[in-house]
Amino acid sequence: MSDSVFATIVQAPEDPILGVTVAYNKDQSPVKLNLGVGAYRTEEGKPLVLNVVRKAEQLLVNDPSRVKEYLPITGVADFNKLSAKLIFGADSAAIQENRVTTVQCLSGTGSLRVGGEFLARHYHEKTIYIPLPTWGNHPKIFTLAGLSVKTYRYYDPNTRGLDFSGLLEDLGSAPSGAIVLLHACAHNPTGVDPTSDQWEQIRQLMRSKGLLPFFDSAYQGFASGSLDADAAPVRMFVADGGECLAAQSYAKNMGLYGERVGALSIVCKAADVASRVESQLKLVIRPMYSNPPIHGASIVAAILKDGDLYKEWTVELKNMADRIISMRHQLFEALQARGTPGDWSHIIKQIGMFTFTGLNSDQVAFMTKEYHIYMTSDGRISMAGLSSRTVPHLADAIHAAVTKAA
């Protein structure tokens, strides 16, 4: 046998986020803890399927009229309408005036990719500014979509909060018309969000310079527990009549990680523009994956259009958000009790699934080696991976890592 035609291919590195789970799975320690993966866990550390999701699935299974035919390129029509309503608000003028086009995509990642390729083909400015830091997949998605990626300052490691003056300065010096990626809420990886007043300043600056907002909304309802509060920044931009894009994911807020359910909405100035935009979105999607899968979007549509199921979902969603907020307080109090050096108040000031602890890569490596705690090397931890039982173990590890380094 001759050598493989692929013999010169080198081994690729593990994904920096998903690779954490690979290492965790190999560890035999009974006290091991995975805080790398961005997926909700129960107090017992188990994956959660929402009760309302099981009910919706049962309704779908029991419906004899359901078939497995191809969807249209744009996906489930009800899902698209209800997704736009969820993020922009039931009373959104943009929806009422038919200025929004929404297409079902493959979760948040697919929505961002479709949006990126559409902009690369049809928008006059090919540069997108993304926050520093941001989700590790963002630069790859937009680069491969054909856009040039630049960054704007976002996180201040000294305050472990928002570098607002740096953000304004960088967006202020961006070329007119540039695209700007904005995390709608629960910024990943830092958990640091602008205040309402800061959002308004960002909006005014971006509109004055003609910058195009592209929202990534992966955590609506999952950050504060309120769907409306978490969508407020997006609605602020839509209310001024300007144009924007929004990518939605139902992975976190409905626990539909593996169903890959997402939507891309583009808000336009006029209904006829929205119609033409949709026609071009179809030309992006068709050669990429032809049309989206039916099951996950049908679950979401069933929940969003039924008053009782919707109400049940909001209760379960708030319970998840509240548990994460509780983990923040428990970890902060545990570090306080141990007298761990430094100010750890950022843990309770940040919001959403992730906390940027401020730990460096050496401290993270120490915690993995000595305490079997797995997290990304930048010090990001998933608060959803914690429980009341495991908080003391994590607090011990952080205390040891900080005092040992000191």
Tab-separated table of C-alpha atoms in Angstrom, residues 93-352:
chain	number	residue	atom	x	y	z
A	93	ALA	CA	-43.185	48.848	14.244
A	94	ALA	CA	-40.593	47.147	12.056
A	95	ILE	CA	-42.574	43.885	12.159
A	96	GLN	CA	-45.924	45.621	11.633
A	97	GLU	CA	-44.520	47.444	8.603
A	98	ASN	CA	-43.066	44.195	7.143
A	99	ARG	CA	-39.553	45.635	7.268
A	100	VAL	CA	-38.097	42.483	8.886
A	101	THR	CA	-37.011	39.363	7.065
A	102	THR	CA	-36.260	36.296	9.202
A	103	VAL	CA	-34.752	33.001	8.092
A	104	GLN	CA	-34.305	29.840	10.161
A	105	CYS	CA	-30.639	28.890	10.472
A	106	LEU	CA	-28.441	26.344	12.234
A	107	SER	CA	-28.444	27.846	15.729
A	108	GLY	CA	-26.465	31.000	16.524
A	109	THR	CA	-23.337	29.887	14.676
A	110	GLY	CA	-25.210	29.256	11.438
A	111	SER	CA	-27.170	32.503	11.769
A	112	LEU	CA	-23.953	34.481	12.140
A	113	ARG	CA	-22.367	32.685	9.187
A	114	VAL	CA	-25.341	33.277	6.876
A	115	GLY	CA	-25.459	36.928	7.941
A	116	GLY	CA	-21.717	37.296	7.430
A	117	GLU	CA	-21.820	35.812	3.920
A	118	PHE	CA	-24.802	37.965	2.970
A	119	LEU	CA	-22.934	41.104	4.077
A	120	ALA	CA	-19.742	40.033	2.304
A	121	ARG	CA	-21.718	39.724	-0.941
A	122	HIS	CA	-24.093	42.676	-0.713
A	123	TYR	CA	-22.903	45.298	1.786
A	124	HIS	CA	-20.556	48.071	0.716
A	125	GLU	CA	-18.271	47.836	3.797
A	126	LYS	CA	-16.448	44.532	4.303
A	127	THR	CA	-15.011	45.177	7.795
A	128	ILE	CA	-16.666	43.920	10.972
A	129	TYR	CA	-15.571	45.112	14.401
A	130	ILE	CA	-15.901	42.542	17.176
A	131	PRO	CA	-15.383	43.119	20.919
A	132	LEU	CA	-12.084	42.225	22.572
A	133	PRO	CA	-12.440	39.607	23.922
A	134	THR	CA	-15.351	37.778	22.324
A	135	TRP	CA	-16.580	34.229	21.763
A	136	GLY	CA	-13.724	32.295	20.157
A	137	ASN	CA	-15.781	31.296	17.127
A	138	HIS	CA	-16.688	34.868	16.091
A	139	PRO	CA	-13.434	35.777	14.294
A	140	LYS	CA	-13.366	32.442	12.453
A	141	ILE	CA	-17.012	32.664	11.354
A	142	PHE	CA	-16.700	36.159	9.899
A	143	THR	CA	-13.290	35.629	8.324
A	144	LEU	CA	-14.493	32.510	6.507
A	145	ALA	CA	-17.687	34.362	5.524
A	146	GLY	CA	-15.493	36.826	3.622
A	147	LEU	CA	-15.316	39.788	5.994
A	148	SER	CA	-12.243	41.529	7.402
A	149	VAL	CA	-12.262	41.270	11.205
A	150	LYS	CA	-11.051	44.052	13.504
A	151	THR	CA	-11.567	44.506	17.247
A	152	TYR	CA	-12.796	47.236	19.549
A	153	ARG	CA	-11.912	47.522	23.216
A	154	TYR	CA	-14.519	46.040	25.531
A	155	TYR	CA	-13.173	44.456	28.706
A	156	ASP	CA	-10.963	46.187	31.265
A	157	PRO	CA	-8.898	43.545	33.118
A	158	ASN	CA	-8.058	46.033	35.874
A	159	THR	CA	-11.672	46.705	36.877
A	160	ARG	CA	-12.938	43.370	35.488
A	161	GLY	CA	-15.680	45.482	33.972
A	162	LEU	CA	-16.438	47.401	30.778
A	163	ASP	CA	-13.795	49.598	29.124
A	164	PHE	CA	-16.488	52.025	28.028
A	165	SER	CA	-14.231	54.921	27.073
A	166	GLY	CA	-12.061	52.573	24.997
A	167	LEU	CA	-15.161	51.137	23.329
A	168	LEU	CA	-16.454	54.591	22.364
A	169	GLU	CA	-13.041	55.689	21.139
A	170	ASP	CA	-12.571	52.622	18.934
A	171	LEU	CA	-16.071	52.733	17.444
A	172	GLY	CA	-15.685	56.489	17.002
A	173	SER	CA	-12.607	55.942	14.861
A	174	ALA	CA	-14.093	53.070	12.822
A	175	PRO	CA	-14.742	53.905	9.162
A	176	SER	CA	-18.254	55.081	8.342
A	177	GLY	CA	-20.522	52.164	7.480
A	178	ALA	CA	-18.439	49.474	9.193
A	179	ILE	CA	-20.304	46.506	10.689
A	180	VAL	CA	-20.184	46.181	14.485
A	181	LEU	CA	-20.874	42.922	16.299
A	182	LEU	CA	-22.727	43.500	19.578
A	183	HIS	CA	-23.615	40.894	22.206
A	184	ALA	CA	-27.299	41.532	22.966
A	185	CYS	CA	-26.868	40.462	26.610
A	186	ALA	CA	-24.671	38.260	28.827
A	187	HIS	CA	-21.450	39.004	26.944
A	188	ASN	CA	-19.423	35.859	26.263
A	189	PRO	CA	-16.822	35.312	27.723
A	190	THR	CA	-16.780	38.186	30.217
A	191	GLY	CA	-20.336	38.394	31.580
A	192	VAL	CA	-19.937	42.196	31.399
A	193	ASP	CA	-22.781	44.160	29.781
A	194	PRO	CA	-23.216	47.905	29.171
A	195	THR	CA	-25.827	49.693	31.277
A	196	SER	CA	-28.987	51.003	29.642
A	197	ASP	CA	-27.488	54.521	29.507
A	198	GLN	CA	-24.281	53.172	27.974
A	199	TRP	CA	-26.279	51.279	25.357
A	200	GLU	CA	-28.013	54.536	24.426
A	201	GLN	CA	-24.635	56.253	23.993
A	202	ILE	CA	-23.430	53.353	21.843
A	203	ARG	CA	-26.586	53.606	19.721
A	204	GLN	CA	-26.201	57.358	19.211
A	205	LEU	CA	-22.534	57.012	18.242
A	206	MET	CA	-23.177	54.139	15.832
A	207	ARG	CA	-26.121	55.825	14.143
A	208	SER	CA	-24.219	59.125	13.799
A	209	LYS	CA	-21.412	57.294	11.988
A	210	GLY	CA	-23.665	55.008	9.964
A	211	LEU	CA	-22.206	51.877	11.611
A	212	LEU	CA	-24.276	48.737	10.989
A	213	PRO	CA	-25.232	46.804	14.163
A	214	PHE	CA	-25.095	43.001	14.044
A	215	PHE	CA	-26.484	41.587	17.300
A	216	ASP	CA	-25.593	38.133	18.552
A	217	SER	CA	-28.422	37.107	20.886
A	218	ALA	CA	-27.523	33.750	22.400
A	219	TYR	CA	-28.966	34.253	25.893
A	220	GLN	CA	-32.312	36.084	25.700
A	221	GLY	CA	-34.115	35.449	29.000
A	222	PHE	CA	-31.177	33.440	30.277
A	223	ALA	CA	-29.229	36.406	31.652
A	224	SER	CA	-31.710	38.305	33.825
A	225	GLY	CA	-34.600	35.841	33.703
A	226	SER	CA	-36.643	38.365	31.688
A	227	LEU	CA	-37.056	37.941	27.925
A	228	ASP	CA	-37.957	41.609	27.506
A	229	ALA	CA	-35.121	43.000	29.629
A	230	ASP	CA	-32.528	40.917	27.781
A	231	ALA	CA	-33.833	42.103	24.395
A	232	ALA	CA	-33.955	45.789	25.393
A	233	PRO	CA	-30.654	46.791	23.682
A	234	VAL	CA	-31.782	45.254	20.376
A	235	ARG	CA	-35.188	46.928	20.576
A	236	MET	CA	-33.509	50.257	21.303
A	237	PHE	CA	-31.728	50.080	17.945
A	238	VAL	CA	-34.816	48.915	16.056
A	239	ALA	CA	-37.028	51.638	17.564
A	240	ASP	CA	-35.000	54.432	15.947
A	241	GLY	CA	-35.995	53.211	12.478
A	242	GLY	CA	-32.460	52.232	11.502
A	243	GLU	CA	-31.295	48.972	10.005
A	244	CYS	CA	-29.616	46.079	11.831
A	245	LEU	CA	-29.073	42.327	11.887
A	246	ALA	CA	-29.821	39.934	14.744
A	247	ALA	CA	-28.744	36.308	15.145
A	248	GLN	CA	-30.771	34.265	17.642
A	249	SER	CA	-30.051	30.928	19.271
A	250	TYR	CA	-32.416	28.696	21.245
A	251	ALA	CA	-29.589	26.480	22.516
A	252	LYS	CA	-29.404	28.067	25.953
A	253	ASN	CA	-32.849	29.512	26.674
A	254	MET	CA	-34.742	26.374	25.613
A	255	GLY	CA	-31.917	23.901	26.231
A	256	LEU	CA	-32.036	22.845	22.566
A	257	TYR	CA	-28.258	22.645	22.165
A	258	GLY	CA	-28.177	19.601	19.903
A	259	GLU	CA	-31.223	20.587	17.823
A	260	ARG	CA	-29.300	23.547	16.312
A	261	VAL	CA	-32.214	25.985	16.280
A	262	GLY	CA	-31.541	29.586	15.357
A	263	ALA	CA	-32.759	32.511	13.309
A	264	LEU	CA	-31.247	35.430	11.420
A	265	SER	CA	-33.346	38.581	11.153
A	266	ILE	CA	-32.479	41.621	9.070
A	267	VAL	CA	-34.375	44.834	9.810
A	268	CYS	CA	-34.611	47.048	6.733
A	269	LYS	CA	-35.844	50.574	6.012
A	270	ALA	CA	-38.731	49.431	3.801
A	271	ALA	CA	-40.814	46.333	3.093
A	272	ASP	CA	-39.696	46.042	-0.537
A	273	VAL	CA	-36.043	46.115	0.570
A	274	ALA	CA	-36.733	43.348	3.111
A	275	SER	CA	-38.295	41.232	0.379
A	276	ARG	CA	-35.235	41.606	-1.867
A	277	VAL	CA	-32.901	40.909	1.058
A	278	GLU	CA	-34.751	37.650	1.755
A	279	SER	CA	-34.395	36.592	-1.889
A	280	GLN	CA	-30.623	37.005	-1.595
A	281	LEU	CA	-30.465	35.214	1.776
A	282	LYS	CA	-31.990	32.198	0.027
A	283	LEU	CA	-29.116	32.272	-2.467
A	284	VAL	CA	-26.643	32.183	0.431
A	285	ILE	CA	-28.401	29.282	2.184
A	286	ARG	CA	-29.230	27.034	-0.792
A	287	PRO	CA	-25.653	25.973	-1.679
A	288	MET	CA	-24.627	25.909	2.004
A	289	TYR	CA	-27.125	23.449	3.544
A	290	SER	CA	-30.120	23.744	1.197
A	291	ASN	CA	-32.756	24.088	3.938
A	292	PRO	CA	-32.807	23.760	7.729
A	293	PRO	CA	-33.948	20.823	9.906
A	294	ILE	CA	-37.583	20.617	10.939
A	295	HIS	CA	-37.748	19.169	14.453
A	296	GLY	CA	-36.093	21.770	16.691
A	297	ALA	CA	-37.790	24.743	15.039
A	298	SER	CA	-41.151	22.979	15.345
A	299	ILE	CA	-40.564	22.595	19.101
A	300	VAL	CA	-39.818	26.314	19.433
A	301	ALA	CA	-42.822	27.313	17.319
A	302	ALA	CA	-45.128	25.061	19.353
A	303	ILE	CA	-43.983	26.706	22.594
A	304	LEU	CA	-44.023	30.305	21.343
A	305	LYS	CA	-47.515	30.128	19.822
A	306	ASP	CA	-49.282	28.401	22.732
A	307	GLY	CA	-50.093	30.718	25.647
A	308	ASP	CA	-49.855	28.027	28.319
A	309	LEU	CA	-46.632	26.510	26.988
A	310	TYR	CA	-45.103	29.959	26.592
A	311	LYS	CA	-45.927	30.850	30.191
A	312	GLU	CA	-44.496	27.536	31.420
A	313	TRP	CA	-41.321	28.210	29.421
A	314	THR	CA	-40.828	31.649	30.993
A	315	VAL	CA	-41.085	30.090	34.469
A	316	GLU	CA	-38.534	27.371	33.681
A	317	LEU	CA	-36.270	29.926	32.010
A	318	LYS	CA	-36.350	32.190	35.058
A	319	ASN	CA	-35.563	29.226	37.303
A	320	MET	CA	-32.430	28.513	35.247
A	321	ALA	CA	-31.352	32.168	35.307
A	322	ASP	CA	-32.004	32.419	39.052
A	323	ARG	CA	-29.948	29.290	39.760
A	324	ILE	CA	-26.979	30.775	37.901
A	325	ILE	CA	-27.342	34.062	39.814
A	326	SER	CA	-27.426	32.029	43.041
A	327	MET	CA	-24.173	30.271	42.061
A	328	ARG	CA	-22.535	33.673	41.602
A	329	HIS	CA	-23.491	34.724	45.125
A	330	GLN	CA	-22.440	31.413	46.664
A	331	LEU	CA	-19.013	31.525	44.978
A	332	PHE	CA	-18.455	35.142	45.978
A	333	GLU	CA	-19.402	34.394	49.593
A	334	ALA	CA	-17.156	31.290	49.665
A	335	LEU	CA	-14.158	33.343	48.489
A	336	GLN	CA	-14.983	36.033	51.057
A	337	ALA	CA	-15.144	33.408	53.798
A	338	ARG	CA	-11.718	32.078	52.843
A	339	GLY	CA	-10.212	35.555	52.794
A	340	THR	CA	-9.017	35.020	49.230
A	341	PRO	CA	-6.819	37.974	48.240
A	342	GLY	CA	-8.318	40.449	45.774
A	343	ASP	CA	-11.709	41.951	45.029
A	344	TRP	CA	-14.112	39.284	43.785
A	345	SER	CA	-17.210	41.476	43.519
A	346	HIS	CA	-17.061	41.197	39.713
A	347	ILE	CA	-18.466	37.669	40.096
A	348	ILE	CA	-21.810	39.070	41.249
A	349	LYS	CA	-21.670	42.155	39.001
A	350	GLN	CA	-21.236	40.115	35.816
A	351	ILE	CA	-24.268	38.415	34.301
A	352	GLY	CA	-25.241	35.336	32.351
